[in-house]
Coordinates of C-alpha atoms and ligand atoms in Angstrom, one line a residue:
M597 CA 96.8 97.1 68.6
M598 CA 93.2 96.5 69.9
T599 CA 92.1 98.3 73.1
G600 CA 89.5 97.6 75.7
R601 CA 89.1 97.7 79.5
G602 CA 91.6 95.8 81.5
V603 CA 89.7 94.1 84.3
S604 CA 92.4 91.6 85.5
Q605 CA 96.0 92.7 85.7
G606 CA 98.9 91.0 84.2
L607 CA 100.6 90.1 80.9
G608 CA 100.1 87.1 78.8
M609 CA 101.2 85.7 75.4
G610 CA 99.8 82.8 73.3
K611 CA 97.9 81.6 70.3
V612 CA 94.3 82.8 69.9
V613 CA 91.6 80.2 70.5
K614 CA 88.2 81.6 69.8
I615 CA 85.1 80.4 71.7
T616 CA 82.1 80.2 69.3
R617 CA 78.6 79.5 70.3
P618 CA 76.6 77.0 68.3
E619 CA 73.9 78.5 66.0
I620 CA 70.7 77.1 67.5
H621 CA 67.7 77.1 65.1
I622 CA 64.6 78.0 67.0
P623 CA 61.7 76.4 65.2
D624 CA 58.3 78.2 64.8
E625 CA 56.2 75.0 64.5
A626 CA 53.6 74.4 67.3
C627 CA 54.1 71.6 69.7
T628 CA 51.6 68.8 68.8
D629 CA 52.4 66.3 71.5
E630 CA 52.5 68.1 74.8
A631 CA 53.9 65.1 76.8
A632 CA 56.8 64.7 74.3
C633 CA 57.6 68.5 74.3
L634 CA 57.6 68.5 78.1
K635 CA 59.9 65.5 78.2
Q636 CA 62.3 67.1 75.7
F637 CA 62.3 70.1 78.0
D638 CA 62.9 68.2 81.2
D639 CA 65.5 66.1 79.5
A640 CA 67.4 69.2 78.4
L641 CA 67.3 70.6 82.0
A642 CA 68.6 67.3 83.4
A643 CA 71.4 67.1 80.8
S644 CA 72.4 70.7 81.5
K645 CA 72.5 70.0 85.2
D646 CA 74.7 67.0 84.5
D647 CA 77.0 69.2 82.4
L648 CA 77.3 71.9 85.1
K649 CA 78.0 69.4 87.8
A650 CA 80.7 67.7 85.5
I651 CA 82.3 71.0 84.9
Q652 CA 82.2 72.0 88.5
A653 CA 83.8 68.8 89.5
K654 CA 86.6 69.4 86.9
A655 CA 87.1 72.9 88.1
K656 CA 87.5 71.8 91.7
G657 CA 91.3 71.6 91.2
T658 CA 91.6 75.1 89.8
L659 CA 88.9 77.3 91.4
D660 CA 88.2 77.8 95.0
K661 CA 85.0 77.2 96.9
E662 CA 83.6 80.6 96.4
H663 CA 84.1 80.6 92.7
L664 CA 82.8 77.0 92.4
A665 CA 79.6 78.4 94.0
I666 CA 78.8 80.2 90.8
F667 CA 77.9 76.8 89.4
D668 CA 75.5 76.3 92.3
A669 CA 73.9 79.5 91.2
H670 CA 73.7 78.3 87.6
L671 CA 72.3 75.0 88.7
Q672 CA 69.6 76.9 90.7
M673 CA 69.0 79.1 87.6
V674 CA 68.4 76.0 85.5
D675 CA 65.8 75.0 88.2
D676 CA 64.4 78.4 88.6
I677 CA 60.7 77.9 89.5
E678 CA 59.5 80.9 87.7
I679 CA 61.3 80.1 84.6
V680 CA 60.3 76.5 84.5
K681 CA 56.7 77.4 85.3
Q682 CA 56.5 79.9 82.5
V683 CA 58.1 77.6 80.0
K684 CA 55.6 74.8 80.8
E685 CA 52.8 77.2 80.5
K686 CA 53.9 78.1 77.0
I687 CA 54.3 74.5 76.1
S688 CA 50.8 73.7 77.3
E689 CA 49.7 76.5 75.0
S690 CA 51.3 74.6 72.1
M691 CA 54.6 76.5 71.8
N692 CA 57.4 74.2 70.9
P693 CA 59.9 73.8 73.8
L694 CA 62.8 75.5 72.2
K695 CA 60.8 78.7 71.4
A696 CA 59.2 78.5 74.8
Y697 CA 62.4 78.3 76.7
K698 CA 64.1 81.0 74.6
T699 CA 61.1 83.4 74.9
V700 CA 61.0 83.1 78.7
T701 CA 64.7 83.4 79.3
D702 CA 65.0 86.3 76.8
T703 CA 62.5 88.1 79.0
F704 CA 64.6 87.5 82.1
K705 CA 67.7 88.4 80.1
A706 CA 66.2 91.7 79.0
M707 CA 65.1 92.6 82.5
F708 CA 68.7 92.3 83.8
E709 CA 70.2 94.1 80.7
A710 CA 67.8 97.0 81.3
M711 CA 69.2 97.7 84.8
D712 CA 71.6 100.6 85.1
D713 CA 73.8 98.9 87.7
P714 CA 76.8 97.2 85.9
Y715 CA 76.9 94.2 88.3
F716 CA 73.2 93.4 87.8
K717 CA 73.3 94.1 84.1
E718 CA 76.0 91.5 83.8
R719 CA 73.8 88.8 85.4
A720 CA 72.2 88.7 82.0
S721 CA 75.2 86.8 80.8
D722 CA 74.5 84.1 83.4
I723 CA 71.1 83.7 82.0
A724 CA 72.5 83.6 78.4
D725 CA 75.0 81.0 79.6
I726 CA 72.2 78.7 80.8
Q727 CA 70.0 79.5 77.9
T728 CA 72.7 78.3 75.3
R729 CA 73.4 75.2 77.2
V730 CA 69.7 74.2 77.6
L731 CA 68.8 75.0 74.1
S732 CA 71.8 73.2 72.7
H733 CA 70.6 70.1 74.5
M734 CA 67.1 70.5 73.2
A735 CA 68.5 71.0 69.6
G736 CA 71.0 68.2 69.9
T737 CA 73.9 70.6 69.0
P738 CA 76.9 69.8 71.1
L739 CA 78.9 72.8 72.8
Q740 CA 82.6 73.3 72.0
D741 CA 85.0 71.2 74.0
L742 CA 87.4 73.6 75.7
A743 CA 89.4 71.2 77.7
L744 CA 91.8 70.4 74.8
L745 CA 94.5 73.1 74.5
D746 CA 97.9 72.1 73.3
T747 CA 99.8 75.3 73.6
D748 CA 99.9 78.6 75.5
T749 CA 96.5 80.2 74.6
I750 CA 94.7 83.6 74.6
I751 CA 91.0 82.8 74.9
V752 CA 89.0 85.1 72.7
A753 CA 85.1 85.2 73.0
D754 CA 82.1 87.5 72.7
D755 CA 81.7 87.0 76.4
L756 CA 83.0 84.3 78.6
T757 CA 80.7 82.4 80.7
P758 CA 81.6 80.9 84.0
S759 CA 81.2 77.4 82.6
D760 CA 83.5 78.3 79.6
T761 CA 86.1 79.4 82.1
A762 CA 85.8 76.4 84.3
A763 CA 85.9 74.0 81.3
L764 CA 89.2 75.4 80.0
D765 CA 92.5 73.8 80.6
L766 CA 93.9 76.7 82.6
S767 CA 97.4 75.3 82.7
K768 CA 97.6 76.6 79.0
V769 CA 95.5 79.8 79.3
Q770 CA 97.6 83.0 79.4
G771 CA 94.7 85.5 79.2
F772 CA 91.2 86.3 78.2
A773 CA 89.9 88.9 75.6
T774 CA 86.3 89.5 75.1
E775 CA 84.0 91.8 73.1
I776 CA 81.6 92.5 76.0
G777 CA 81.7 92.4 79.8
G778 CA 82.7 94.7 82.6
Y779 CA 84.6 94.9 85.8
T780 CA 82.0 92.8 87.6
S781 CA 81.3 90.3 84.9
H782 CA 82.1 86.7 85.7
T783 CA 84.9 86.7 83.2
A784 CA 86.6 89.5 85.1
I785 CA 85.7 88.0 88.6
M786 CA 87.1 84.6 87.5
A787 CA 90.2 86.0 85.8
R788 CA 91.1 88.0 88.9
A789 CA 90.5 84.9 91.1
I790 CA 92.7 82.7 88.9
G791 CA 95.2 85.5 88.4
L792 CA 95.1 85.7 84.6
P793 CA 95.0 88.9 82.6
A794 CA 91.8 89.9 81.0
V795 CA 90.6 92.7 78.7
V796 CA 87.0 93.1 78.0
G797 CA 85.0 95.5 75.6
I798 CA 87.4 95.0 72.7
S799 CA 85.3 95.8 69.7
G800 CA 85.9 93.4 66.7
V801 CA 87.7 90.8 68.8
M802 CA 85.9 88.0 67.2
D803 CA 87.2 88.9 63.8
I804 CA 90.7 87.8 64.9
E805 CA 91.9 84.6 63.2
D806 CA 92.1 81.4 65.3
G807 CA 95.8 80.5 65.9
A808 CA 97.2 84.1 65.6
L809 CA 99.8 85.1 68.1
A810 CA 98.5 87.6 70.6
L811 CA 99.9 89.6 73.4
I812 CA 97.6 90.7 76.2
D813 CA 98.1 93.5 78.7
G814 CA 95.4 93.2 81.4
T815 CA 96.6 96.4 83.1
A816 CA 96.7 98.6 80.1
G817 CA 93.7 97.0 78.5
K818 CA 95.5 96.1 75.3
L819 CA 95.6 93.2 72.9
D820 CA 98.2 93.0 70.2
V821 CA 97.6 90.4 67.5
N822 CA 100.4 89.3 65.1
P823 CA 102.8 91.7 66.8
S824 CA 105.8 93.2 65.1
D825 CA 109.2 91.8 66.1
D826 CA 109.9 95.0 68.1
A827 CA 106.6 94.8 69.9
L828 CA 107.3 91.1 70.6
S829 CA 110.7 91.7 72.1
A830 CA 109.4 94.7 74.2
F831 CA 106.6 92.5 75.5
Q832 CA 109.0 89.7 76.4
K833 CA 111.0 92.2 78.3
A834 CA 107.9 93.5 80.0
L835 CA 106.9 89.9 80.9
K836 CA 110.3 89.4 82.5
D837 CA 110.0 92.6 84.5
A838 CA 106.4 91.6 85.6
K839 CA 107.8 88.3 86.7
A840 CA 110.4 90.1 88.8
L841 CA 107.8 92.5 90.2
K842 CA 105.7 89.5 91.2
A843 CA 108.6 88.0 92.8
K844 CA 109.2 91.3 94.6
L845 CA 105.6 91.6 95.8
D846 CA 104.7 88.0 96.6
P847 CA 106.7 87.9 99.8
F848 CA 104.3 90.8 101.0
Q849 CA 101.4 88.4 101.0
S850 CA 102.1 87.2 104.4
L851 CA 103.1 90.6 105.8
K852 CA 101.1 93.3 107.4
G853 CA 101.0 97.0 106.4
L854 CA 104.0 98.4 108.2
T855 CA 106.1 101.5 107.6
K856 CA 109.9 101.4 107.5
D857 CA 110.1 102.2 111.2
G858 CA 107.5 99.5 112.1
H859 CA 104.5 101.8 112.5
S860 CA 101.3 99.7 111.7
I861 CA 98.9 100.9 109.0
P862 CA 96.2 98.1 109.0
L863 CA 95.4 97.3 105.3
Y864 CA 91.9 95.9 104.7
A865 CA 90.2 94.7 101.6
N866 CA 86.8 95.8 100.0
I867 CA 84.5 92.9 99.0
G868 CA 81.1 92.6 97.4
S869 CA 80.4 89.0 98.7
A870 CA 82.4 86.0 100.0
K871 CA 83.3 85.4 96.4
D872 CA 85.9 88.2 96.6
L873 CA 87.6 86.7 99.7
P874 CA 90.3 84.5 98.0
V875 CA 92.3 87.4 96.6
A876 CA 91.9 89.4 99.9
L877 CA 93.1 86.4 101.9
K878 CA 95.9 85.5 99.5
N879 CA 97.2 89.0 99.7
G880 CA 97.1 89.1 103.5
A881 CA 94.2 91.6 104.1
E882 CA 94.1 92.3 107.8
G883 CA 90.2 92.6 107.7
I884 CA 87.5 93.8 105.5
G885 CA 87.0 97.5 105.6
L886 CA 84.0 97.5 103.3
F887 CA 81.6 94.6 102.6
R888 CA 79.1 96.1 100.1
T889 CA 76.0 94.2 100.9
E890 CA 73.8 95.4 98.0
F891 CA 75.1 92.8 95.6
L892 CA 73.4 90.0 97.6
F893 CA 70.1 92.0 97.2
M894 CA 70.7 92.5 93.4
E895 CA 71.3 88.9 92.6
S896 CA 67.7 87.6 92.8
S897 CA 64.3 88.6 91.7
E898 CA 63.2 89.1 95.3
A899 CA 64.7 90.3 98.6
P900 CA 66.9 87.7 100.3
S901 CA 65.3 86.2 103.2
L902 CA 66.6 86.7 106.8
E903 CA 68.1 83.1 106.6
T904 CA 69.8 83.8 103.2
Q905 CA 71.3 86.9 104.6
I906 CA 72.5 85.3 107.8
Q907 CA 74.2 82.6 105.7
A908 CA 75.9 85.1 103.3
Y909 CA 77.1 87.3 106.2
S910 CA 78.4 84.4 108.2
D911 CA 80.3 83.0 105.2
V912 CA 82.3 86.2 105.3
F913 CA 82.5 86.5 109.1
K914 CA 83.8 83.1 109.6
A915 CA 86.6 83.6 107.0
I916 CA 88.1 86.9 108.2
H917 CA 87.7 89.7 110.8
P918 CA 87.3 92.5 111.7
V919 CA 84.6 93.1 109.0
I920 CA 82.9 96.4 108.4
V921 CA 79.5 95.6 106.8
R922 CA 77.9 98.4 105.1
T923 CA 74.0 98.4 105.1
L924 CA 72.2 98.5 101.7
D925 CA 73.4 101.2 99.3
I926 CA 70.6 100.9 96.6
G927 CA 69.7 103.9 94.4
G928 CA 72.1 106.0 92.3
D929 CA 73.2 103.6 89.7
K930 CA 71.9 100.5 91.6
A931 CA 68.4 99.4 91.3
L932 CA 66.4 96.6 92.9
P933 CA 63.7 95.2 90.5
Y934 CA 61.4 94.3 93.5
L935 CA 61.4 97.8 94.8
K936 CA 59.1 100.3 93.4
Q937 CA 61.5 103.2 93.0
P938 CA 60.2 106.3 91.4
T939 CA 62.2 107.6 88.4
E940 CA 64.4 110.4 89.6
D941 CA 65.9 113.2 87.6
N942 CA 69.2 113.0 89.6
P943 CA 69.3 109.5 91.1
F944 CA 72.7 110.1 92.8
L945 CA 71.2 113.1 94.5
G946 CA 68.0 111.2 95.3
V947 CA 66.6 108.4 97.4
R948 CA 69.7 106.5 97.7
A949 CA 71.3 104.3 100.5
I950 CA 70.3 105.2 104.0
R951 CA 67.6 107.5 102.6
L952 CA 66.0 104.5 100.7
C953 CA 66.3 102.3 103.7
F954 CA 64.3 104.8 105.9
N955 CA 61.5 104.4 103.2
E956 CA 61.9 100.6 103.1
L957 CA 61.8 99.9 106.8
E958 CA 61.0 96.2 106.6
L959 CA 63.9 95.6 104.2
F960 CA 66.2 97.6 106.4
K961 CA 65.2 96.1 109.6
T962 CA 65.5 92.5 108.2
Q963 CA 69.1 93.3 107.1
L964 CA 70.0 94.7 110.6
K965 CA 68.4 91.7 112.1
A966 CA 70.4 89.3 110.0
L967 CA 73.7 91.3 110.7
L968 CA 73.0 91.3 114.4
I969 CA 72.3 87.5 114.4
A970 CA 75.1 86.5 112.0
S971 CA 77.7 88.6 114.1
A972 CA 76.7 87.0 117.4
P973 CA 79.9 84.9 117.6
Y974 CA 82.1 87.7 116.2
P975 CA 82.5 90.8 118.3
D976 CA 84.7 92.5 115.8
V977 CA 82.0 92.8 113.1
R978 CA 80.9 96.4 112.6
I979 CA 77.8 97.9 111.0
M980 CA 78.2 101.0 108.8
F981 CA 75.5 103.3 107.4
P982 CA 76.1 104.8 103.9
M983 CA 75.3 108.2 102.5
I984 CA 74.9 110.0 105.9
A985 CA 74.4 113.7 105.3
R986 CA 73.1 114.9 108.7
L987 CA 73.1 113.9 112.4
D988 CA 69.4 113.2 112.5
E989 CA 70.0 110.4 110.0
V990 CA 72.6 108.8 112.3
Q991 CA 70.1 109.1 115.1
K992 CA 67.3 107.6 113.2
A993 CA 69.4 104.7 112.0
K994 CA 70.6 104.0 115.4
A995 CA 67.0 104.2 116.8
I996 CA 65.9 101.6 114.1
L997 CA 68.8 99.4 115.1
D998 CA 67.7 99.6 118.8
E999 CA 64.2 98.6 117.7
V1000 CA 65.6 95.6 116.1
K1001 CA 67.6 94.7 119.1
A1002 CA 64.4 95.0 121.2
E1003 CA 62.6 92.6 118.8
L1004 CA 65.5 90.1 119.1
N1005 CA 65.4 90.4 122.9
T1006 CA 61.6 89.7 122.9
E1007 CA 62.2 86.7 120.5
Q1008 CA 65.1 85.6 122.8
T1009 CA 67.2 85.2 119.7
P1010 CA 71.0 85.4 120.4
Y1011 CA 72.6 88.3 118.8
Q1012 CA 75.8 90.6 118.9
T1013 CA 74.9 93.1 121.6
V1014 CA 78.1 95.2 121.6
I1015 CA 78.4 95.8 117.9
K1016 CA 80.2 99.0 116.8
I1017 CA 78.4 101.5 114.6
G1018 CA 79.9 103.7 112.0
I1019 CA 79.1 105.8 109.1
M1020 CA 80.5 106.5 105.7
I1021 CA 81.8 110.0 105.1
E1022 CA 81.0 110.4 101.5
I1023 CA 78.9 113.6 101.4
P1024 CA 80.6 116.9 102.0
A1025 CA 78.2 118.0 104.6
A1026 CA 79.2 115.0 106.7
A1027 CA 82.8 115.8 106.3
L1028 CA 82.2 119.4 107.3
N1029 CA 80.3 118.3 110.4
A1030 CA 82.6 115.4 111.2
R1031 CA 83.3 116.7 114.8
T1032 CA 79.6 116.6 115.7
L1033 CA 79.0 113.3 114.0
A1034 CA 82.1 111.7 115.6
K1035 CA 80.4 112.1 119.0
H1036 CA 77.6 109.7 118.0
V1037 CA 79.5 106.9 116.2
D1038 CA 82.3 104.4 116.9
F1039 CA 84.0 104.9 113.5
F1040 CA 84.0 106.7 110.2
S1041 CA 85.0 105.3 106.8
I1042 CA 85.7 107.8 104.0
G1043 CA 84.0 106.9 100.8
T1044 CA 86.1 108.8 98.4
N1045 CA 84.3 107.6 95.3
D1046 CA 81.3 109.6 96.3
L1047 CA 83.1 112.2 98.3
I1048 CA 84.9 113.3 95.1
Q1049 CA 81.7 113.2 93.1
Y1050 CA 79.8 115.3 95.6
T1051 CA 82.6 117.7 96.4
Y1052 CA 83.4 118.5 92.8
A1053 CA 79.9 118.1 91.4
A1054 CA 81.4 115.6 89.0
D1055 CA 79.3 112.5 88.2
R1056 CA 81.6 109.5 88.9
M1057 CA 80.1 107.7 85.8
N1058 CA 80.5 110.6 83.4
D1059 CA 83.7 110.6 81.3
G1060 CA 83.1 114.1 80.2
V1061 CA 83.9 115.4 83.7
S1062 CA 86.5 112.8 84.6
Y1063 CA 89.2 115.6 84.8
L1064 CA 87.5 116.7 87.9
Y1065 CA 87.7 113.3 89.4
E1066 CA 91.1 113.6 91.0
P1067 CA 91.9 111.9 94.3
L1068 CA 95.2 113.8 94.6
D1069 CA 93.6 117.2 94.4
P1070 CA 94.9 119.2 97.5
T1071 CA 91.3 120.5 98.1
L1072 CA 90.1 117.0 98.6
L1073 CA 93.2 116.0 100.6
R1074 CA 92.5 119.0 102.9
L1075 CA 88.9 118.0 103.3
I1076 CA 89.9 114.5 104.3
Q1077 CA 92.7 115.8 106.6
S1078 CA 90.2 118.0 108.5
T1079 CA 87.8 114.9 108.9
V1080 CA 90.6 112.8 110.4
E1081 CA 91.3 115.6 112.9
A1082 CA 87.7 115.9 113.9
A1083 CA 87.3 112.1 114.3
H1084 CA 90.5 111.8 116.3
A1085 CA 89.5 114.7 118.6
E1086 CA 86.5 112.6 119.6
N1087 CA 88.4 109.3 119.8
T1088 CA 86.5 108.0 116.9
E1089 CA 88.4 105.7 114.5
I1090 CA 88.7 106.6 110.9
G1091 CA 89.6 104.8 107.7
V1092 CA 89.2 105.0 104.0
C1093 CA 87.3 102.5 101.8
G1094 CA 87.0 104.4 98.5
E1095 CA 89.1 103.4 95.5
M1096 CA 91.5 106.2 96.4
A1097 CA 93.0 103.9 99.0
S1098 CA 94.1 101.5 96.2
D1099 CA 96.3 104.2 94.6
V1100 CA 99.7 103.9 96.0
K1101 CA 100.4 107.6 96.2
A1102 CA 97.1 108.4 97.7
A1103 CA 97.5 105.5 100.2
L1104 CA 100.8 106.9 101.4
L1105 CA 99.2 110.4 101.9
L1106 CA 96.3 108.9 103.7
S1107 CA 98.7 107.0 105.9
G1108 CA 100.5 110.2 106.7
M1109 CA 97.2 111.8 107.7
G1110 CA 96.9 109.1 110.4
M1111 CA 94.2 106.9 109.1
D1112 CA 93.5 103.9 111.4
E1113 CA 92.9 101.7 108.4
L1114 CA 93.0 101.7 104.7
S1115 CA 90.6 99.4 102.7
M1116 CA 91.2 98.7 99.1
S1117 CA 90.7 96.2 96.4
G1118 CA 92.4 92.8 97.1
P1119 CA 94.9 93.1 94.3
A1120 CA 96.1 96.5 95.5
L1121 CA 97.2 95.3 98.9
L1122 CA 100.7 94.1 97.8
E1123 CA 101.8 97.2 96.2
V1124 CA 100.7 99.4 99.0
K1125 CA 102.3 97.2 101.6
E1126 CA 105.6 97.3 99.6
A1127 CA 105.4 101.1 99.2
L1128 CA 104.9 101.6 102.9
T1129 CA 108.2 99.9 103.7
H1130 CA 110.0 102.8 101.9
Y1131 CA 108.9 105.5 104.4
T1132 CA 109.0 106.1 108.0
M1133 CA 105.9 107.5 109.7
D1134 CA 107.7 110.9 109.9
D1135 CA 108.4 110.7 106.2
L1136 CA 104.8 110.1 105.4
I1137 CA 103.6 113.0 107.7
A1138 CA 106.1 115.3 106.0
L1139 CA 104.9 114.1 102.6
K1140 CA 101.3 114.8 103.5
D1141 CA 102.1 118.2 104.9
K1142 CA 103.7 119.2 101.7
A1143 CA 100.8 117.8 99.6
L1144 CA 98.3 119.8 101.7
A1145 CA 100.1 123.1 101.0
F1146 CA 100.0 122.7 97.2
D1147 CA 97.4 123.9 94.7
T1148 CA 97.3 121.1 92.1
A1149 CA 97.2 117.4 91.8
D1150 CA 100.3 117.5 89.5
Q1151 CA 102.2 119.2 92.2
V1152 CA 101.3 116.4 94.5
R1153 CA 102.0 113.7 92.0
A1154 CA 105.4 115.3 91.4
L1155 CA 106.3 114.7 95.1
F1156 CA 106.7 111.0 94.2
N1157 CA 108.8 111.5 91.2
P1158 CA 111.7 113.6 92.2
Ligands
PEP2154 C1 82.6 105.3 98.1 O1 81.7 106.1 97.7 O2 83.8 105.7 98.0 C2 82.2 103.9 98.4 C3 83.2 103.1 98.9 O3 81.1 103.5 98.2 P1 80.5 103.1 96.7 O4 81.6 103.1 95.7 O5 79.9 101.8 96.9 O6 79.5 104.2 96.6
MG2155 MG1 79.6 105.5 98.2

């Protein structure tokens, strides 16, 4: 049994097909005919773009618009002005075009790989994808044809690129297993969008023989190659059960979050961009409770322009509402290459999120401006400030927003004048001071990912202290409950957007606390909806009261397994 990280849920069974990359020889010889070398480079770019367009056209039947847009991003990367300029400079200095292209793109790849943030880090695989394609054209080595699969298949690769995924005959693919990649890698994003199981980070996966029978469990993060008869029959039973569960949960796609006695618990989805919308919409999200905008800022080598931002925000707003948009949360584990951020000993306790925005006023004001303009037709878009610790930060953020509104008035640019303002409650000081803060904002959203890390002084990225990272711990539940009471005493709405809301047990307890909405990952919506139908509102309140009186998370968990 091989193990890795399950990044897309589900079970699949099939024969292994390995995706191998061509070995491309990069010559050392100098370029002796600059015009011919430049032509070789230009032709390879043109051929790569033709490939990408053909793959994109082929994928139209299987991938939705948002995912097809990844190919637009790749097409742009092929044409990236900076890369093309640097390659041409090297060719004019007599470097051969393969070496020139490899050298330049390796530098860009290394820049992404060096970043701490997993999302940004994984953009290196996009560069690698483009690099292989362009180099293979220059070298005249064709890429593997993945459209010909004749039986149920588990795709095995070092790392899957979006163009690999799109070129595949998806009617035959039952799952993906890769050596590298993470939750936000495109393999993972695509697999989740298509609804196929995926396990990444399986060491030695490329040593598996082509054609071997494999069982993949994207929930448990396991790959069983040449399984025993017992394992095979257990898996077949699990597949049958999974089908039955899917059949049980699918009807909830079109339903809202409702308790057994019809009490509404609005269930929203968390997204990082419009690309995450399909799963949210498919599973019937009633809104977006957290739109993490930082990914837009991390995708390119410079800050997105006002226009780019307006477009990106509008793409989400026109698809679904209400939407709670969180302003930039950079710092901690997320860096922006174009901002000069000093190295910090404790970046999670440092200049992060709103603190950084106060130092980078132009960046912050441009984002606020884009949000106000993009939300002009949508009165139920809301703005949320992250990492608020104290009242003066709320006041300062609101004052900056007022300055931006004044500028828009002067420019006579239409914008959303009645936009609601909220804050994340993810620092214990804010939770403790919730009553005061509630007087100054329209809504709260509890960011349990950070609230847990800061309450228990347990780094959310550090496995060594993961035992302290426990959403069902009664101390945390009491802190959250007191925040709900403070918010409601001031008629301020309150929801939860941390991962805790995706956990069915926690979601039930949070519902019992009286949350006005729960926002979770798109795939979690169905299970939470289904679970809610088993409890009346009184049941949920009683459950929550019991949990709050306990001492340990195990006692709380036991409430659900009588
Ligand atoms: C949180 O802290 O719970 C949260 C939702 O924000 P992030 O995970 O982006 O820090
Ligand atoms: Mg947070």
